[in-house]
PDB file of C-alpha atoms in Angstrom:
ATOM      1  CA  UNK A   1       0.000   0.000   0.000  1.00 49.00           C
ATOM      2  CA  UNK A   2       3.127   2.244   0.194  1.00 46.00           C
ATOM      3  CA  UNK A   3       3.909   1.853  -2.783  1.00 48.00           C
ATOM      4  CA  UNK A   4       0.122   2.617  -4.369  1.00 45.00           C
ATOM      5  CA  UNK A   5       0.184   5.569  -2.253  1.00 47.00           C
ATOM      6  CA  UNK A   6       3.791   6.975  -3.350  1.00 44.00           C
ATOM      7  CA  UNK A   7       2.098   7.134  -7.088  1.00 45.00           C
ATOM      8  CA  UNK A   8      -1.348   8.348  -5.653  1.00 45.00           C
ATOM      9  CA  UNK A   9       0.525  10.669  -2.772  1.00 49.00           C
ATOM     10  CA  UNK A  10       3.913  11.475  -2.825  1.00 42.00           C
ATOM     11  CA  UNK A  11       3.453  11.502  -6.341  1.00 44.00           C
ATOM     12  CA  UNK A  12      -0.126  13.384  -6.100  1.00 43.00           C
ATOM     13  CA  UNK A  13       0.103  15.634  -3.496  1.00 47.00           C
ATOM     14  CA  UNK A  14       3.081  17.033  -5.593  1.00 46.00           C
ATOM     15  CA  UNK A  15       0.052  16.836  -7.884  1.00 45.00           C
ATOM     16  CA  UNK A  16      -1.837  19.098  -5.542  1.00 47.00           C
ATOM     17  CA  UNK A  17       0.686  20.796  -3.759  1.00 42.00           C
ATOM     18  CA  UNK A  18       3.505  20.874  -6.970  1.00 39.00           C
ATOM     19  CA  UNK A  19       1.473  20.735  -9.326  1.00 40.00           C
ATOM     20  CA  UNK A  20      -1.783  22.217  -8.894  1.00 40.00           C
ATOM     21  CA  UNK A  21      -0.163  24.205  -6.122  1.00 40.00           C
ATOM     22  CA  UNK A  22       3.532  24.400  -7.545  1.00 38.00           C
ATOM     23  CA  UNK A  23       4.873  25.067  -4.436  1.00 36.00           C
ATOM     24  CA  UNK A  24       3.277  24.653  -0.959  1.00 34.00           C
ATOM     25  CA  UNK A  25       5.388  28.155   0.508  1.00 38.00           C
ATOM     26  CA  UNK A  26       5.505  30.718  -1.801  1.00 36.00           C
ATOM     27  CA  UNK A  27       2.033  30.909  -2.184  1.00 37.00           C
ATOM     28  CA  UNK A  28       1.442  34.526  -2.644  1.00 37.00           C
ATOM     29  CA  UNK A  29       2.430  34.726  -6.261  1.00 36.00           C
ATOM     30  CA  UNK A  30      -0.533  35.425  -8.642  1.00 35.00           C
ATOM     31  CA  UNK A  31      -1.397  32.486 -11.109  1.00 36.00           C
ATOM     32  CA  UNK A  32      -3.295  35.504 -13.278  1.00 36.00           C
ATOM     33  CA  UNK A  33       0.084  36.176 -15.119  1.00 37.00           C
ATOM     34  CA  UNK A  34      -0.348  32.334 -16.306  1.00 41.00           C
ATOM     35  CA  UNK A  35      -3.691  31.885 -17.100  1.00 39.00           C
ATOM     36  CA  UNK A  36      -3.394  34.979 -18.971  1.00 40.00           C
ATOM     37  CA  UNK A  37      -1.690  33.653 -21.682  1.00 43.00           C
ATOM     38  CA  UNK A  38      -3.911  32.550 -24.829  1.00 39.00           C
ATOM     39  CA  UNK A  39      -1.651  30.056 -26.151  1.00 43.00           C
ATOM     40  CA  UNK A  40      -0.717  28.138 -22.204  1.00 43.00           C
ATOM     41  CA  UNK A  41      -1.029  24.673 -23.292  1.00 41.00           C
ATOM     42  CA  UNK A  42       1.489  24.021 -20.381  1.00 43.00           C
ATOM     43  CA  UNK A  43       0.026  21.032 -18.081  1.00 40.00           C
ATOM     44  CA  UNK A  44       3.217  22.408 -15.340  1.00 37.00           C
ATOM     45  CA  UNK A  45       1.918  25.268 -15.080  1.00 42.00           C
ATOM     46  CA  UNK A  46      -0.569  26.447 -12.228  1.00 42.00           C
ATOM     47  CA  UNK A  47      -3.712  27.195 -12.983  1.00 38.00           C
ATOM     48  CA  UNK A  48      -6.061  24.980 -10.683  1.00 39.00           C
ATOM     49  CA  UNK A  49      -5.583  26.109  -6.992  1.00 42.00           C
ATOM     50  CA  UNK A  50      -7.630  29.119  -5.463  1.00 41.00           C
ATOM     51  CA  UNK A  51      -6.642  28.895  -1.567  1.00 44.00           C
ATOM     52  CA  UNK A  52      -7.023  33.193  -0.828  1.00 41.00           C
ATOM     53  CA  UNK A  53      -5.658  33.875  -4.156  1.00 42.00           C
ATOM     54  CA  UNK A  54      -7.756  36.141  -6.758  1.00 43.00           C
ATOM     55  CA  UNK A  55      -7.781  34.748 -10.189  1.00 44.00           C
ATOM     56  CA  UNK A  56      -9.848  37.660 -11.347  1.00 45.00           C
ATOM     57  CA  UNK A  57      -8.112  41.272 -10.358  1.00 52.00           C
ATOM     58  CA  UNK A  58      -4.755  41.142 -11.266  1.00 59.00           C
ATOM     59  CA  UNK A  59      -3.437  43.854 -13.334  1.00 66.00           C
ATOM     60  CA  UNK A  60      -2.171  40.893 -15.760  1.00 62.00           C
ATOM     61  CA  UNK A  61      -5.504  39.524 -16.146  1.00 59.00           C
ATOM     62  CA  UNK A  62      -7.015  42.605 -16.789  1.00 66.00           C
ATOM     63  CA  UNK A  63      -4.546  43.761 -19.874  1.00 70.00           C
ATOM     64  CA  UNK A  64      -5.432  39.930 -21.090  1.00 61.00           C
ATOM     65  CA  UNK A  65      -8.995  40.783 -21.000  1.00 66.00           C
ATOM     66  CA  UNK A  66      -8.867  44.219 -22.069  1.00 69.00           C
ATOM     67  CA  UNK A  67      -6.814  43.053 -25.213  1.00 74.00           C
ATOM     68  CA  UNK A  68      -8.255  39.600 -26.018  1.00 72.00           C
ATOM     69  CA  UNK A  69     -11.463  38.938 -24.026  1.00 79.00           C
ATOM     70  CA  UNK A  70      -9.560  36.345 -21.897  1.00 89.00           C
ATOM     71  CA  UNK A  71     -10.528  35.764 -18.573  1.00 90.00           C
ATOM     72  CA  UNK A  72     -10.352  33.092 -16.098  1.00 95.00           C
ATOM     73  CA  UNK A  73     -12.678  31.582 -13.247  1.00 97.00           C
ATOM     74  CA  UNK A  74     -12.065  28.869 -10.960  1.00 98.00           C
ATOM     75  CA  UNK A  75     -15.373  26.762 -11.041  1.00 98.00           C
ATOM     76  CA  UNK A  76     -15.003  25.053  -6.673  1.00 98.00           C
ATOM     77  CA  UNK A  77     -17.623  22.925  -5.135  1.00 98.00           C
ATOM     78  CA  UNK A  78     -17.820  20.769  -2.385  1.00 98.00           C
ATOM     79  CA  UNK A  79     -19.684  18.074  -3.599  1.00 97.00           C
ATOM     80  CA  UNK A  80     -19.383  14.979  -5.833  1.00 98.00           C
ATOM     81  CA  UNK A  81     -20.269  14.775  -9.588  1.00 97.00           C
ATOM     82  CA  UNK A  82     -22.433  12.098 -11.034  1.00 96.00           C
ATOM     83  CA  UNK A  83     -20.600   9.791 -13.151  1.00 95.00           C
ATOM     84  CA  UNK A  84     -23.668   9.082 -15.589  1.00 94.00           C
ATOM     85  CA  UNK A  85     -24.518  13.170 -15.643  1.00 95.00           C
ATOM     86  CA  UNK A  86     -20.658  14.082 -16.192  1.00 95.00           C
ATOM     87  CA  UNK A  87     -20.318  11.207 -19.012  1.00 94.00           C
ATOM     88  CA  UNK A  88     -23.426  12.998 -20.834  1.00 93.00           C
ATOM     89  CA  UNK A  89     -22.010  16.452 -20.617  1.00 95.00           C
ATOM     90  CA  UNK A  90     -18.487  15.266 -21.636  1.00 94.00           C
ATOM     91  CA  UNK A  91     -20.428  13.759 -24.532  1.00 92.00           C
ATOM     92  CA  UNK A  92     -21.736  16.862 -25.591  1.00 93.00           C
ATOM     93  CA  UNK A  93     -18.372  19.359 -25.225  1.00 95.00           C
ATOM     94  CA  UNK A  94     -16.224  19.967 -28.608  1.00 95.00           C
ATOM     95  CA  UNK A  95     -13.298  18.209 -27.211  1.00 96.00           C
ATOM     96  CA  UNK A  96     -11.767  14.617 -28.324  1.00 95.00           C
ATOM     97  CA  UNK A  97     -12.136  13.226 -24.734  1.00 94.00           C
ATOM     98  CA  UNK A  98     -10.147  10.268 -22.879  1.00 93.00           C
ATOM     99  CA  UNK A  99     -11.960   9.571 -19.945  1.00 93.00           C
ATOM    100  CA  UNK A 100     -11.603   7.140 -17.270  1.00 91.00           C
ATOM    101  CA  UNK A 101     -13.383   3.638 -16.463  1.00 89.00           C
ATOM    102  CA  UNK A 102     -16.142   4.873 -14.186  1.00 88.00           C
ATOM    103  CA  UNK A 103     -16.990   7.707 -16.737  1.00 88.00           C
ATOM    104  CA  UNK A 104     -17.279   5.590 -19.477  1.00 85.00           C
ATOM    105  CA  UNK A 105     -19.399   3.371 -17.506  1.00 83.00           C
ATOM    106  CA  UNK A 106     -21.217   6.069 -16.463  1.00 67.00           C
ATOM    107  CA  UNK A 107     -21.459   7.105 -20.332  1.00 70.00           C
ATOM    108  CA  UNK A 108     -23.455   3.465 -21.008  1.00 72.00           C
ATOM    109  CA  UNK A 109     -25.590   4.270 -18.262  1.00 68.00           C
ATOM    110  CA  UNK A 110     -26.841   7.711 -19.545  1.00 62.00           C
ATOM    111  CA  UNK A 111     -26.979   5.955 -22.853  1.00 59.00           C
ATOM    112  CA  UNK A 112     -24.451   7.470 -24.056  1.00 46.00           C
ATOM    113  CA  UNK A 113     -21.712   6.119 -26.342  1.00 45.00           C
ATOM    114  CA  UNK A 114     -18.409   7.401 -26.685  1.00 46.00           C
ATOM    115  CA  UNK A 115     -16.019   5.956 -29.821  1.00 41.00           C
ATOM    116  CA  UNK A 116     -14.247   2.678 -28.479  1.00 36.00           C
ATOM    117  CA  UNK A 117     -11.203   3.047 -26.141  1.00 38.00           C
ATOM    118  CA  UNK A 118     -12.900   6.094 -23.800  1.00 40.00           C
ATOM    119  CA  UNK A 119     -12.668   8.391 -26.796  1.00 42.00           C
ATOM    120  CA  UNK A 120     -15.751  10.797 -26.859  1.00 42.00           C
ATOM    121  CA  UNK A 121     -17.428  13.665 -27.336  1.00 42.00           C
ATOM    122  CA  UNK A 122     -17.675  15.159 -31.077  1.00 42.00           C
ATOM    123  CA  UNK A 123     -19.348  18.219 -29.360  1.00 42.00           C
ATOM    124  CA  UNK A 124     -22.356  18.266 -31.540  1.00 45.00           C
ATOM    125  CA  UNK A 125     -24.613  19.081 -28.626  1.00 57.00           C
ATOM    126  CA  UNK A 126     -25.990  21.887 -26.769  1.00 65.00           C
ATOM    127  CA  UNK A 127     -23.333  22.855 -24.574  1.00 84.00           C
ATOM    128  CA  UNK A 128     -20.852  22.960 -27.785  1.00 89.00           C
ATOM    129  CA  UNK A 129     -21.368  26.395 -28.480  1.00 91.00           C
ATOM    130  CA  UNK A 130     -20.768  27.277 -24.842  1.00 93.00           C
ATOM    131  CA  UNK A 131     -17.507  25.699 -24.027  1.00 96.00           C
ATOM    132  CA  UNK A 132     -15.837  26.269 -27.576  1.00 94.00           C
ATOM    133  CA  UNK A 133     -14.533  29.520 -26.344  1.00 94.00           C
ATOM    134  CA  UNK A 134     -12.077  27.581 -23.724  1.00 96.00           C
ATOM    135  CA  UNK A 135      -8.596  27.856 -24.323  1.00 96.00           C
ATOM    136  CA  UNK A 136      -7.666  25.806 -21.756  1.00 97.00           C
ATOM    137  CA  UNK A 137      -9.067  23.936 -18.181  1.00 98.00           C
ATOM    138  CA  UNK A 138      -7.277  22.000 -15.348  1.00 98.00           C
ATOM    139  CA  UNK A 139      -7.975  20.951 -11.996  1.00 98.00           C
ATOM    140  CA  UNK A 140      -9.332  18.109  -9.857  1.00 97.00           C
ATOM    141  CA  UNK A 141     -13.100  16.056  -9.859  1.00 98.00           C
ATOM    142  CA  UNK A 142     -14.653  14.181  -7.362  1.00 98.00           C
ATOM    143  CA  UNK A 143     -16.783  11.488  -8.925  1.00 97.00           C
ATOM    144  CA  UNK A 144     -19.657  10.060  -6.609  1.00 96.00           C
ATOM    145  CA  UNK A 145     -18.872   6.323  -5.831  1.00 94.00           C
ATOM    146  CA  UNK A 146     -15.047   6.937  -6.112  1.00 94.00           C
ATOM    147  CA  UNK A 147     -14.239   8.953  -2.709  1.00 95.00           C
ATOM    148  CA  UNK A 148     -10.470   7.504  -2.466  1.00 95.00           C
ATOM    149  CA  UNK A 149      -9.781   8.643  -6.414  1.00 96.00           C
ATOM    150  CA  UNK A 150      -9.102  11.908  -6.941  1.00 97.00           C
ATOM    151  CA  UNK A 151      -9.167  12.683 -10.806  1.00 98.00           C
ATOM    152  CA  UNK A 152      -7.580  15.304 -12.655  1.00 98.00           C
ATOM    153  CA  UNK A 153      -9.404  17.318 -15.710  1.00 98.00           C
ATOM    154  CA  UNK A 154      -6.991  18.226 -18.175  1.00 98.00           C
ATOM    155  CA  UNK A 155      -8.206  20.100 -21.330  1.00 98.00           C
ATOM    156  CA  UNK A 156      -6.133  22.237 -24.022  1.00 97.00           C
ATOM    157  CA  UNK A 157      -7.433  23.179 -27.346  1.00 95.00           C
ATOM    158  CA  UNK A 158      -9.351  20.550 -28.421  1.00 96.00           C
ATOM    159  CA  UNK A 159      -8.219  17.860 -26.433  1.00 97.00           C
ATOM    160  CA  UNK A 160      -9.522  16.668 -22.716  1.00 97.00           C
ATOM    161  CA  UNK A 161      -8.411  13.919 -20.335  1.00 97.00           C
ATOM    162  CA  UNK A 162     -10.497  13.269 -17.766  1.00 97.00           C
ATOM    163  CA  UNK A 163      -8.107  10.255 -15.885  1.00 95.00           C
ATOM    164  CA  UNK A 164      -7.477   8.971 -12.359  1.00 96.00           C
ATOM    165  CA  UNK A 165      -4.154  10.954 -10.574  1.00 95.00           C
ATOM    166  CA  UNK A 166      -4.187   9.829  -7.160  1.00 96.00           C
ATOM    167  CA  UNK A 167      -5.586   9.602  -4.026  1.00 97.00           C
ATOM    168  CA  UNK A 168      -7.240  12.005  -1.708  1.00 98.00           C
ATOM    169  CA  UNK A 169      -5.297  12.701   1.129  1.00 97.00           C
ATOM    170  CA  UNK A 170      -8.899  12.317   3.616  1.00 97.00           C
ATOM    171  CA  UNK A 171      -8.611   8.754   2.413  1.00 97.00           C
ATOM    172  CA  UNK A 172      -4.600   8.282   3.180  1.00 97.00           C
ATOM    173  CA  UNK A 173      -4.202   7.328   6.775  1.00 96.00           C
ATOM    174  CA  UNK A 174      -2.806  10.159   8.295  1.00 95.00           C
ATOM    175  CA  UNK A 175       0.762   8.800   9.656  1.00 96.00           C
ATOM    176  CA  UNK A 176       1.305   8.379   6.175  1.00 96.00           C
ATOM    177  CA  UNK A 177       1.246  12.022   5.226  1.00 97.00           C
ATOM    178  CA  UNK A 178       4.649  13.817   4.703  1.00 96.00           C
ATOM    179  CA  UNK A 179       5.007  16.037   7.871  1.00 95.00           C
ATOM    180  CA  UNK A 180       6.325  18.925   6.216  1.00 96.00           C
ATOM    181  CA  UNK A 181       3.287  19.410   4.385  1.00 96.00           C
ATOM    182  CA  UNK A 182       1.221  18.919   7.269  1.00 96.00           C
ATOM    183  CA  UNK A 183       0.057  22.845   6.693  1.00 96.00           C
ATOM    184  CA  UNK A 184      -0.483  22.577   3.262  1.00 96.00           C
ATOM    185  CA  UNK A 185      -2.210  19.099   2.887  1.00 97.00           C
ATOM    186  CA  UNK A 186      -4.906  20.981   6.007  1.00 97.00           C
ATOM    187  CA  UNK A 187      -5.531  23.714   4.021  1.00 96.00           C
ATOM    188  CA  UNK A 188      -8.013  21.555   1.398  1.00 96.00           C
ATOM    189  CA  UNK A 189     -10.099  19.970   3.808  1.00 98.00           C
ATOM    190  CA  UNK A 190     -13.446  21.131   4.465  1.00 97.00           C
ATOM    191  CA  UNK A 191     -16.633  19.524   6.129  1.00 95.00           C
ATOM    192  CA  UNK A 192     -16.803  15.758   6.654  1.00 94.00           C
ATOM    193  CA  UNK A 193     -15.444  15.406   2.385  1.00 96.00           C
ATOM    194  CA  UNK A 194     -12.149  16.214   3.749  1.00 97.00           C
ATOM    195  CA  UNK A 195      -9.763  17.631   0.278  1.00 98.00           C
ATOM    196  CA  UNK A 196     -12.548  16.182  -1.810  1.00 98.00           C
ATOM    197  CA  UNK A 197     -13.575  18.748  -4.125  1.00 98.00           C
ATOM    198  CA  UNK A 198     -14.074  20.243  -7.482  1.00 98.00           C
ATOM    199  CA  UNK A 199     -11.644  22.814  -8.796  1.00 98.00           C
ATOM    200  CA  UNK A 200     -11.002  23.624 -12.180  1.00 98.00           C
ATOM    201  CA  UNK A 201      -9.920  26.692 -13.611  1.00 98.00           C
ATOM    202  CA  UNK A 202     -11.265  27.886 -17.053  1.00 98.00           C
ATOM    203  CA  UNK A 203      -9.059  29.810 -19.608  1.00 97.00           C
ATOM    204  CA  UNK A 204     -10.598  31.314 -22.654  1.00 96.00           C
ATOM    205  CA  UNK A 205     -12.033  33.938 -24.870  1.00 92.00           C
ATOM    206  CA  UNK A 206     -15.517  35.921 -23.240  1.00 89.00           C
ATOM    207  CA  UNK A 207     -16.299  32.742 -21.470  1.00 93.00           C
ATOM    208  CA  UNK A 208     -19.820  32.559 -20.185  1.00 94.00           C
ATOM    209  CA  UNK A 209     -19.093  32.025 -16.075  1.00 96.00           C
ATOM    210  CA  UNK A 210     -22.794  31.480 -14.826  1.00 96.00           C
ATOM    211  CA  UNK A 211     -23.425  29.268 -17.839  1.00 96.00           C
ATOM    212  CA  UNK A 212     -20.693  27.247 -17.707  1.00 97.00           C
ATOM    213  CA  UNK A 213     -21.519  26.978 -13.895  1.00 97.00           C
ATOM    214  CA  UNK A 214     -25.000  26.119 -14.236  1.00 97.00           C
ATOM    215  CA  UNK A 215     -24.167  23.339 -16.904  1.00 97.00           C
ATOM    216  CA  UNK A 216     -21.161  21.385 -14.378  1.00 98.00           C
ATOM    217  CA  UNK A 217     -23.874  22.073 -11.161  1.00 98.00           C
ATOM    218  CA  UNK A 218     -26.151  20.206 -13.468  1.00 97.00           C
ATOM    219  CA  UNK A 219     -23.851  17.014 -13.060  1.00 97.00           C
ATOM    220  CA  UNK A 220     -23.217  16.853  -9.036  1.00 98.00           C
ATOM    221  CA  UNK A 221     -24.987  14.120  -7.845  1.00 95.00           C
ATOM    222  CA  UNK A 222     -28.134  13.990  -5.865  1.00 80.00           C
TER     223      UNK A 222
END
């Protein structure tokens, strides 16, 4: 189980706290400058943590939008997606889409069929037209049934991975948590889901926030 957890958690929570976070000290740098750029197809780059920081009022931003309409949001909930509900909206997006097992058998459940091998997704449907504008999206997913997996959304141009990263750390026993990140690892946990959550920041061209919002709150379960 060491072992599973070094991919999942030494491995992952320099996922959450390297990569998502890129560092778990200096945390007072603004991502803006980042997710600013039109053309940031660059997964090592931050653009999926929101702890205090504004992703909306930096002077970068703000030239970004001023000159090319681009703006970010960070889209953060507390609560679990529906596989089946996800799978459809995934469906429906204009992205060639790799998703992972329970998603695609979430996917036959909504009736749904993605192209063979977890490809999906030709974006013919109604939310096309809404998430076209996207640049580029990152962060983590809770799926409902899977509270140990933590997955990690991964889109740029017209490509998304939706795939299994790790673990959460609310489902690592705790003497297996590297001290020195004691602080860090504390500062995602919220309410009896622990660091389960959704966070994914959206990059792109006049995005529509509320709408975009309203269409993933459309997918958590219950």
């Amino acid at each position: 189980h060491a072992e599973a957890h070094e991919h999942s958690h030494a491995e992952a929570h320099e996922h959450s706290h390297a990569e998502a976070h890129e560092h778990a000290e200096s945390h007072e740098h603004s991502h803006a400058a980042d997710c600013a750029d039109p053309g940031c197809t660059d997964p090592s780059h931050d653009h999926s943590h929101g702890h205090g920081h504004s992703h909306g009022g930096s002077r970068e931003e703000t030239t970004a939008a001023q000159r090319f309409g681009i703006r970010t949001f960070v889209y953060a909930r507390r609560s679990p997606f529906d596989p089946a509900k996800l799978a459809r909206l995934v469906s429906d997006l204009p992205f060639l889409a790799t998703v992972a097992a329970p998603l695609r058998q979430g996917a036959q459940d909504a009736a749904v069929t993605p192209a063979s091998g977890g490809e999906g997704g030709d974006g013919d449907g109604g939310n096309m037209a809404l998430f076209d504008p996207l640049l580029r999206s990152k962060g983590f997913v809770w799926l409902a049934g899977e509270d140990g997996v933590a997955y990690f959304w991964s889109q740029a141009g017209k490509r998304l991975d939706l795939n299994e990263m790790g673990r959460w750390w609310d489902s690592v026993p705790r003497e297996q948590w590297p001290q020195a990140h004691l602080a860090s690892i504390l500062e995602d946990f919220e309410g009896k889901g622990g660091d389960r959550r959704q966070e994914i920041v959206f990059i792109g061209a006049n995005l529509d926030e509320g709408a975009i919002c309203e269409a993933l709150d459309g997918c958590l379960a219950g």
